[in-house]
XYZ file of C-alpha atoms in Angstrom:
425
model
C -9.207 -70.124 9.810
C -9.920 -69.132 5.822
C -6.791 -69.718 3.668
C -4.584 -66.628 2.564
C -2.299 -66.286 -0.309
C 0.581 -64.096 -0.745
C -1.294 -61.486 -2.366
C -3.556 -60.901 0.245
C -1.047 -60.764 2.935
C 1.010 -58.025 1.045
C -2.338 -56.015 0.397
C -2.628 -56.210 4.199
C 0.904 -55.432 4.510
C 0.407 -52.356 1.985
C -2.582 -51.145 3.891
C -1.706 -51.285 7.350
C 1.623 -49.329 5.753
C -0.085 -46.819 4.300
C 0.651 -47.780 0.782
C -1.343 -48.260 -2.248
C -1.461 -51.617 -3.751
C -0.898 -52.383 -7.143
C -3.918 -52.739 -9.714
C -4.102 -55.454 -11.882
C -5.275 -54.585 -15.527
C -8.541 -56.110 -16.470
C -8.611 -59.264 -18.726
C -8.974 -58.513 -22.353
C -7.805 -54.817 -21.937
C -5.122 -53.031 -22.534
C -3.314 -51.307 -19.606
C -0.308 -48.897 -19.642
C 1.930 -52.033 -20.407
C -0.639 -54.332 -21.522
C -1.492 -55.793 -24.718
C -3.713 -54.277 -27.824
C -7.180 -54.309 -27.382
C -8.664 -57.147 -29.492
C -11.267 -55.302 -31.684
C -8.531 -52.600 -32.972
C -6.988 -54.820 -35.190
C -10.229 -55.511 -36.525
C -11.400 -52.071 -37.220
C -8.116 -51.356 -38.513
C -8.215 -53.720 -41.490
C -11.786 -52.326 -41.772
C -10.984 -49.108 -42.350
C -7.924 -49.738 -44.757
C -10.718 -52.150 -46.701
C -13.170 -49.415 -46.928
C -10.410 -46.749 -48.249
C -9.467 -49.206 -50.994
C -13.129 -50.417 -52.063
C -13.465 -46.338 -52.362
C -10.482 -45.759 -54.311
C -11.037 -48.457 -56.359
C -14.324 -47.472 -57.259
C -13.455 -43.902 -57.925
C -10.790 -45.599 -60.423
C -13.268 -47.416 -62.008
C -16.064 -44.359 -61.827
C -13.416 -42.489 -63.848
C -12.468 -45.382 -66.169
C -16.078 -45.606 -67.034
C -16.847 -42.312 -67.286
C -17.057 -42.220 -70.970
C -19.174 -45.334 -71.176
C -21.816 -44.029 -68.836
C -22.154 -40.958 -70.462
C -22.733 -42.641 -74.258
C -25.345 -44.816 -72.021
C -26.935 -41.552 -71.103
C -27.430 -40.181 -74.255
C -28.379 -43.632 -75.665
C -31.341 -43.942 -72.795
C -32.685 -40.469 -73.893
C -32.233 -41.140 -77.544
C -34.439 -44.618 -76.383
C -36.610 -42.081 -75.068
C -37.134 -40.041 -77.847
C -38.382 -42.713 -80.433
C -40.033 -44.728 -77.869
C -43.536 -43.233 -78.943
C -42.787 -44.318 -82.783
C -42.192 -47.610 -81.752
C -44.985 -48.179 -79.475
C -47.051 -47.259 -82.336
C -45.639 -49.476 -84.620
C -45.949 -52.260 -82.635
C -49.636 -51.405 -81.662
C -50.061 -51.742 -85.366
C -48.857 -55.545 -85.093
C -45.071 -54.998 -86.108
C -42.773 -56.605 -84.281
C -40.791 -54.500 -81.492
C -37.216 -55.492 -82.614
C -38.404 -54.782 -86.247
C -39.996 -51.193 -85.505
C -36.980 -49.848 -83.477
C -34.736 -50.823 -86.498
C -37.222 -49.024 -89.081
C -36.792 -45.769 -86.836
C -33.091 -46.345 -86.432
C -32.434 -46.681 -90.398
C -34.934 -43.625 -90.878
C -32.550 -41.385 -88.286
C -29.363 -42.643 -89.582
C -30.437 -42.252 -93.587
C -31.577 -38.329 -92.618
C -28.294 -37.672 -90.881
C -26.038 -39.206 -93.789
C -27.863 -37.313 -96.365
C -27.994 -34.020 -94.088
C -24.302 -34.152 -93.270
C -23.209 -35.071 -96.793
C -24.765 -32.376 -98.416
C -23.568 -30.145 -95.874
C -19.962 -31.353 -96.714
C -20.614 -30.986 -100.391
C -21.271 -27.519 -99.712
C -18.954 -26.690 -97.684
C -16.151 -28.364 -99.960
C -17.536 -26.247 -102.489
C -17.115 -22.863 -100.797
C -13.765 -23.684 -99.875
C -12.647 -24.920 -103.452
C -14.063 -21.581 -104.805
C -12.006 -19.986 -102.003
C -8.898 -21.374 -102.877
C -9.268 -20.605 -106.833
C -10.491 -16.772 -106.162
C -7.960 -16.279 -103.450
C -5.542 -14.983 -105.819
C -7.391 -12.467 -107.256
C -8.225 -11.417 -103.946
C -4.942 -10.930 -102.643
C -4.369 -8.828 -105.807
C -7.112 -6.414 -104.840
C -5.552 -6.310 -101.442
C -1.935 -5.421 -102.586
C -3.338 -2.603 -105.344
C -5.353 -1.176 -102.170
C -1.981 -1.212 -99.995
C 0.119 0.424 -103.441
C -2.536 2.870 -103.477
C -3.170 4.431 -100.214
C 0.799 3.582 -98.899
C 2.620 4.192 -101.539
C 4.688 1.086 -101.204
C 5.359 -1.675 -104.516
C 4.336 -5.142 -103.420
C 4.068 -7.957 -105.748
C 2.510 -10.972 -105.341
C 5.016 -13.175 -106.621
C 7.017 -11.417 -103.846
C 4.595 -11.998 -101.021
C 4.250 -15.927 -102.439
C 7.846 -16.721 -102.080
C 8.526 -15.224 -98.790
C 5.755 -17.151 -97.210
C 7.012 -20.546 -99.320
C 10.504 -19.816 -97.526
C 9.379 -18.867 -94.175
C 10.042 -20.829 -91.262
C 6.395 -20.276 -89.969
C 5.233 -22.009 -92.609
C 7.534 -25.079 -92.632
C 6.203 -25.345 -88.824
C 3.069 -25.283 -89.986
C 3.249 -27.764 -92.623
C 5.481 -30.217 -90.015
C 2.760 -29.882 -87.172
C -0.281 -30.585 -89.538
C 1.408 -33.728 -91.174
C 1.906 -34.845 -87.099
C -1.811 -33.564 -86.273
C -3.284 -35.887 -89.508
C -2.642 -39.364 -87.135
C -4.505 -37.353 -83.937
C -7.539 -36.274 -86.618
C -7.793 -40.249 -87.742
C -7.572 -41.108 -83.843
C -10.723 -38.940 -82.736
C -12.769 -39.411 -86.197
C -12.178 -43.530 -85.763
C -13.523 -42.592 -81.965
C -16.015 -40.874 -82.682
C -17.364 -43.342 -85.198
C -16.949 -46.143 -82.516
C -19.230 -43.892 -79.688
C -21.633 -43.130 -82.113
C -21.910 -47.058 -83.263
C -22.154 -47.822 -78.896
C -25.069 -45.126 -78.741
C -26.565 -46.456 -81.630
C -26.748 -50.337 -80.361
C -27.687 -49.423 -76.713
C -30.137 -46.849 -77.720
C -31.520 -49.896 -80.261
C -31.151 -52.009 -77.000
C -33.169 -49.811 -75.148
C -36.069 -49.262 -77.588
C -36.383 -52.519 -78.143
C -36.221 -54.100 -74.840
C -38.055 -51.417 -73.021
C -40.776 -53.838 -71.790
C -38.434 -56.119 -70.906
C -35.759 -53.783 -69.215
C -38.931 -52.230 -67.341
C -40.114 -55.538 -66.305
C -36.444 -56.321 -64.993
C -36.481 -52.981 -62.978
C -39.745 -53.886 -61.483
C -38.954 -57.332 -60.439
C -36.676 -55.990 -57.829
C -38.805 -53.259 -56.230
C -41.795 -53.616 -54.096
C -45.712 -52.872 -55.325
C -45.688 -49.562 -54.583
C -42.473 -48.658 -55.543
C -42.979 -50.520 -59.274
C -46.219 -47.840 -59.531
C -43.665 -45.187 -59.348
C -40.615 -46.239 -61.932
C -43.297 -46.664 -64.307
C -45.048 -43.173 -63.487
C -41.717 -42.128 -64.137
C -40.701 -43.619 -67.257
C -44.017 -43.032 -68.676
C -43.599 -39.483 -68.076
C -39.754 -39.056 -68.924
C -41.248 -40.374 -72.377
C -43.554 -37.906 -73.279
C -41.571 -34.970 -72.234
C -38.533 -36.530 -74.244
C -40.335 -37.402 -77.379
C -42.505 -34.284 -76.898
C -39.406 -32.290 -76.755
C -37.825 -34.014 -80.057
C -41.174 -33.807 -81.943
C -41.622 -30.777 -80.836
C -38.178 -29.478 -81.655
C -38.266 -31.070 -84.954
C -41.776 -29.645 -86.493
C -39.879 -26.100 -85.130
C -36.971 -26.973 -87.500
C -39.503 -28.195 -90.355
C -40.964 -24.308 -90.383
C -37.920 -22.493 -89.972
C -36.369 -24.155 -92.592
C -39.009 -23.710 -95.082
C -39.671 -19.679 -93.679
C -35.636 -19.445 -94.780
C -35.506 -21.468 -98.154
C -37.924 -18.895 -99.187
C -35.847 -16.071 -98.349
C -32.623 -17.893 -99.567
C -34.388 -18.880 -101.956
C -35.405 -14.988 -103.219
C -32.407 -13.512 -102.575
C -30.682 -16.238 -105.179
C -28.349 -17.231 -102.883
C -26.447 -20.640 -103.567
C -27.200 -24.068 -102.009
C -30.563 -22.348 -100.489
C -32.066 -25.960 -99.892
C -28.982 -27.069 -97.798
C -28.776 -23.749 -95.847
C -32.457 -24.056 -95.071
C -31.870 -27.324 -93.291
C -29.007 -26.534 -91.636
C -30.827 -23.290 -90.333
C -33.921 -25.237 -89.282
C -32.009 -28.289 -87.441
C -28.963 -26.237 -85.519
C -31.332 -23.405 -84.588
C -33.765 -25.934 -82.754
C -31.308 -28.586 -81.595
C -28.222 -26.769 -80.120
C -29.691 -24.801 -76.911
C -29.001 -21.054 -76.500
C -25.912 -20.430 -79.535
C -27.686 -22.375 -82.128
C -29.328 -19.667 -83.601
C -26.415 -17.457 -84.024
C -24.466 -20.766 -85.384
C -27.443 -21.085 -87.335
C -27.392 -17.668 -89.404
C -23.701 -17.704 -89.929
C -22.817 -19.696 -91.970
C -26.019 -18.119 -94.912
C -24.564 -15.070 -93.931
C -21.985 -15.678 -94.918
C -22.480 -17.400 -98.421
C -24.819 -14.501 -99.158
C -21.952 -11.737 -98.216
C -20.408 -13.783 -101.582
C -23.412 -13.082 -103.670
C -24.195 -9.389 -101.891
C -23.306 -7.554 -99.126
C -26.649 -6.663 -98.932
C -28.125 -9.730 -99.211
C -26.203 -10.434 -95.897
C -27.989 -8.000 -94.014
C -31.337 -8.886 -95.258
C -30.764 -12.264 -93.589
C -29.596 -11.357 -90.438
C -32.767 -8.872 -90.373
C -34.970 -11.787 -91.405
C -32.818 -14.023 -88.624
C -33.849 -12.127 -85.750
C -37.182 -11.131 -86.762
C -38.299 -15.159 -87.460
C -36.219 -15.855 -83.620
C -38.705 -12.976 -82.544
C -41.816 -14.793 -83.930
C -40.654 -18.165 -83.092
C -39.970 -17.302 -79.239
C -43.321 -15.625 -78.621
C -45.837 -17.173 -80.903
C -44.551 -20.585 -82.553
C -43.081 -22.174 -79.686
C -45.440 -21.307 -76.761
C -48.434 -23.085 -79.125
C -45.836 -25.759 -80.085
C -44.480 -26.815 -76.503
C -47.496 -25.773 -74.348
C -48.246 -29.837 -74.003
C -44.757 -30.861 -73.878
C -41.876 -29.085 -72.135
C -43.654 -26.101 -70.642
C -40.678 -24.718 -68.618
C -39.517 -21.318 -68.578
C -37.014 -19.519 -70.183
C -34.995 -18.948 -67.319
C -35.195 -22.775 -66.010
C -34.402 -24.038 -69.203
C -31.240 -21.059 -69.819
C -30.346 -22.051 -66.475
C -30.777 -25.724 -66.916
C -28.559 -25.724 -70.024
C -26.017 -24.124 -68.252
C -26.056 -26.882 -65.639
C -25.729 -29.421 -68.077
C -22.815 -27.982 -69.812
C -20.716 -27.478 -66.889
C -21.647 -31.154 -65.934
C -21.212 -32.910 -68.991
C -20.148 -30.380 -71.618
C -22.358 -30.328 -75.126
C -23.892 -33.397 -74.154
C -25.243 -32.066 -70.899
C -26.786 -28.913 -72.886
C -28.587 -31.141 -75.447
C -29.994 -33.406 -72.963
C -30.803 -30.768 -70.463
C -34.039 -29.334 -71.204
C -35.752 -32.616 -71.400
C -34.236 -33.966 -68.347
C -35.350 -30.994 -66.044
C -38.827 -31.503 -68.443
C -39.080 -34.797 -67.032
C -38.342 -33.655 -63.369
C -40.448 -30.789 -63.816
C -43.421 -33.157 -64.386
C -42.608 -35.548 -61.744
C -42.433 -33.302 -59.003
C -45.724 -31.509 -59.874
C -47.250 -34.925 -59.485
C -46.465 -35.313 -56.405
C -46.256 -31.449 -54.722
C -49.210 -30.300 -53.087
C -50.331 -27.052 -54.669
C -52.567 -24.233 -52.536
C -55.050 -21.825 -54.022
C -53.660 -18.869 -54.488
C -55.234 -15.468 -52.328
C -56.646 -12.564 -54.318
C -54.269 -10.112 -52.541
C -52.739 -7.326 -54.844
C -49.214 -8.122 -53.587
C -49.307 -11.071 -55.229
C -49.484 -8.936 -58.809
C -46.691 -6.556 -57.381
C -49.113 -3.791 -56.163
C -50.085 -2.109 -52.603
C -53.114 -1.778 -51.218
C -54.857 1.212 -51.676
C -53.929 3.346 -48.337
C -51.790 0.552 -47.117
C -47.959 2.218 -47.131
C -47.204 6.258 -47.905
C -45.537 6.735 -50.947
C -41.981 8.760 -50.874
C -43.353 11.886 -51.405
C -45.791 11.322 -48.677
C -43.162 10.451 -46.056
C -40.870 13.071 -46.652
C -43.900 15.450 -46.182
C -44.278 14.090 -42.700
C -40.999 13.692 -42.051
C -40.912 17.633 -43.315
C -43.683 18.736 -40.886
C -42.991 16.913 -37.672
C -39.751 19.065 -37.658
C -39.623 20.795 -34.370
C -40.940 24.658 -35.501
C -42.349 23.587 -38.300
C -45.849 24.989 -39.341
C -49.380 22.880 -39.941
C -51.243 23.134 -43.366
C -53.268 25.032 -40.717
C -51.178 27.532 -40.086
C -50.713 26.134 -36.623
C -46.788 24.882 -35.014
C -46.395 21.501 -35.329
C -44.965 20.677 -31.716
C -46.905 19.771 -29.162
C -46.956 23.159 -26.852
C -48.577 25.243 -30.049
C -51.924 24.758 -27.876
C -51.050 26.491 -25.369
C -51.069 29.965 -23.818
C -48.272 31.812 -22.589
C -48.780 34.024 -19.505
């Protein structure tokens, strides 16, 4: 006789009496009164760890956004000077020294431009301050003549000096000097960071490409090198074509300003050339505003002549000069260029506006090398025309609807409905 335990006897008794025996919870599981599953604590720890890593990464990204933007600017600047550095290196010059020479040239030109422009602005401000009393007297005389008042410049000056508005403005300006100084120091540090990264990218370009390709399979290495070459060609071509157009624009505006005898014609010509070419979308208007203002101080009609010349030259540049110079470098549609500038501004501000066009040109060239294209059929609809005999015009459709109207007569004199041919008895 097989031994039976108490559980078996209880089960037999409960089954005999018609009741269901209690079910034991499975081993390792969690019943109604059981323990927590073994996998749940690990899942909770893993979820908390993922959330912590995400928060840490988000915090680090926001903290390093400025540095990442500086590195992006430095990378595009290095791509822009890469052709010049490579050309010098191919002539036997060390690559680091070639990059140093190019950077020194860029810094000298930039410093000279800023110095000349600053001297022009300072001189104009000094002249404005010196001539302000005479201008104020003329305004006061005009008001007294037309409005029958008795204003005096001395009373106005005393009222301004004793006003609370001037006192508050002076106090705010004094406290804002520290903020301006901090911004200037921060801007200089940012320029130094961009210059250092650009120099390293340009001088160690081959080593950087070798380091990137060393962690990729051979097929991916070819793709990376191809993308790098396209980026160098497009970015360098954009900078050099814009530089050439800036030179032509500067010479043309210098001839005009010199003919009108506008002061500081060379500096204003350089301003117009650089600003109109390297500031997208609104650069033309910013470039023409300063020479118009200075020409207005000489003669108001001179400002009108400058405005007319700026508008005419802009049309010549858009439809004649720019297509010829950029057809082999950054040949992108104007609508695409405008949209890329808006998108770059929304993402990175002024920096995005500056690098948007070479970036979209690089992307377009890279995609164009891999997107398969087909021959377009010689269909008139491709050019926006309809086939002959296909589709009736608006007048023809209206005439057809009118002739189908019940009771309407056909052009031959018969009725338009189907019972017109039947004889009536």
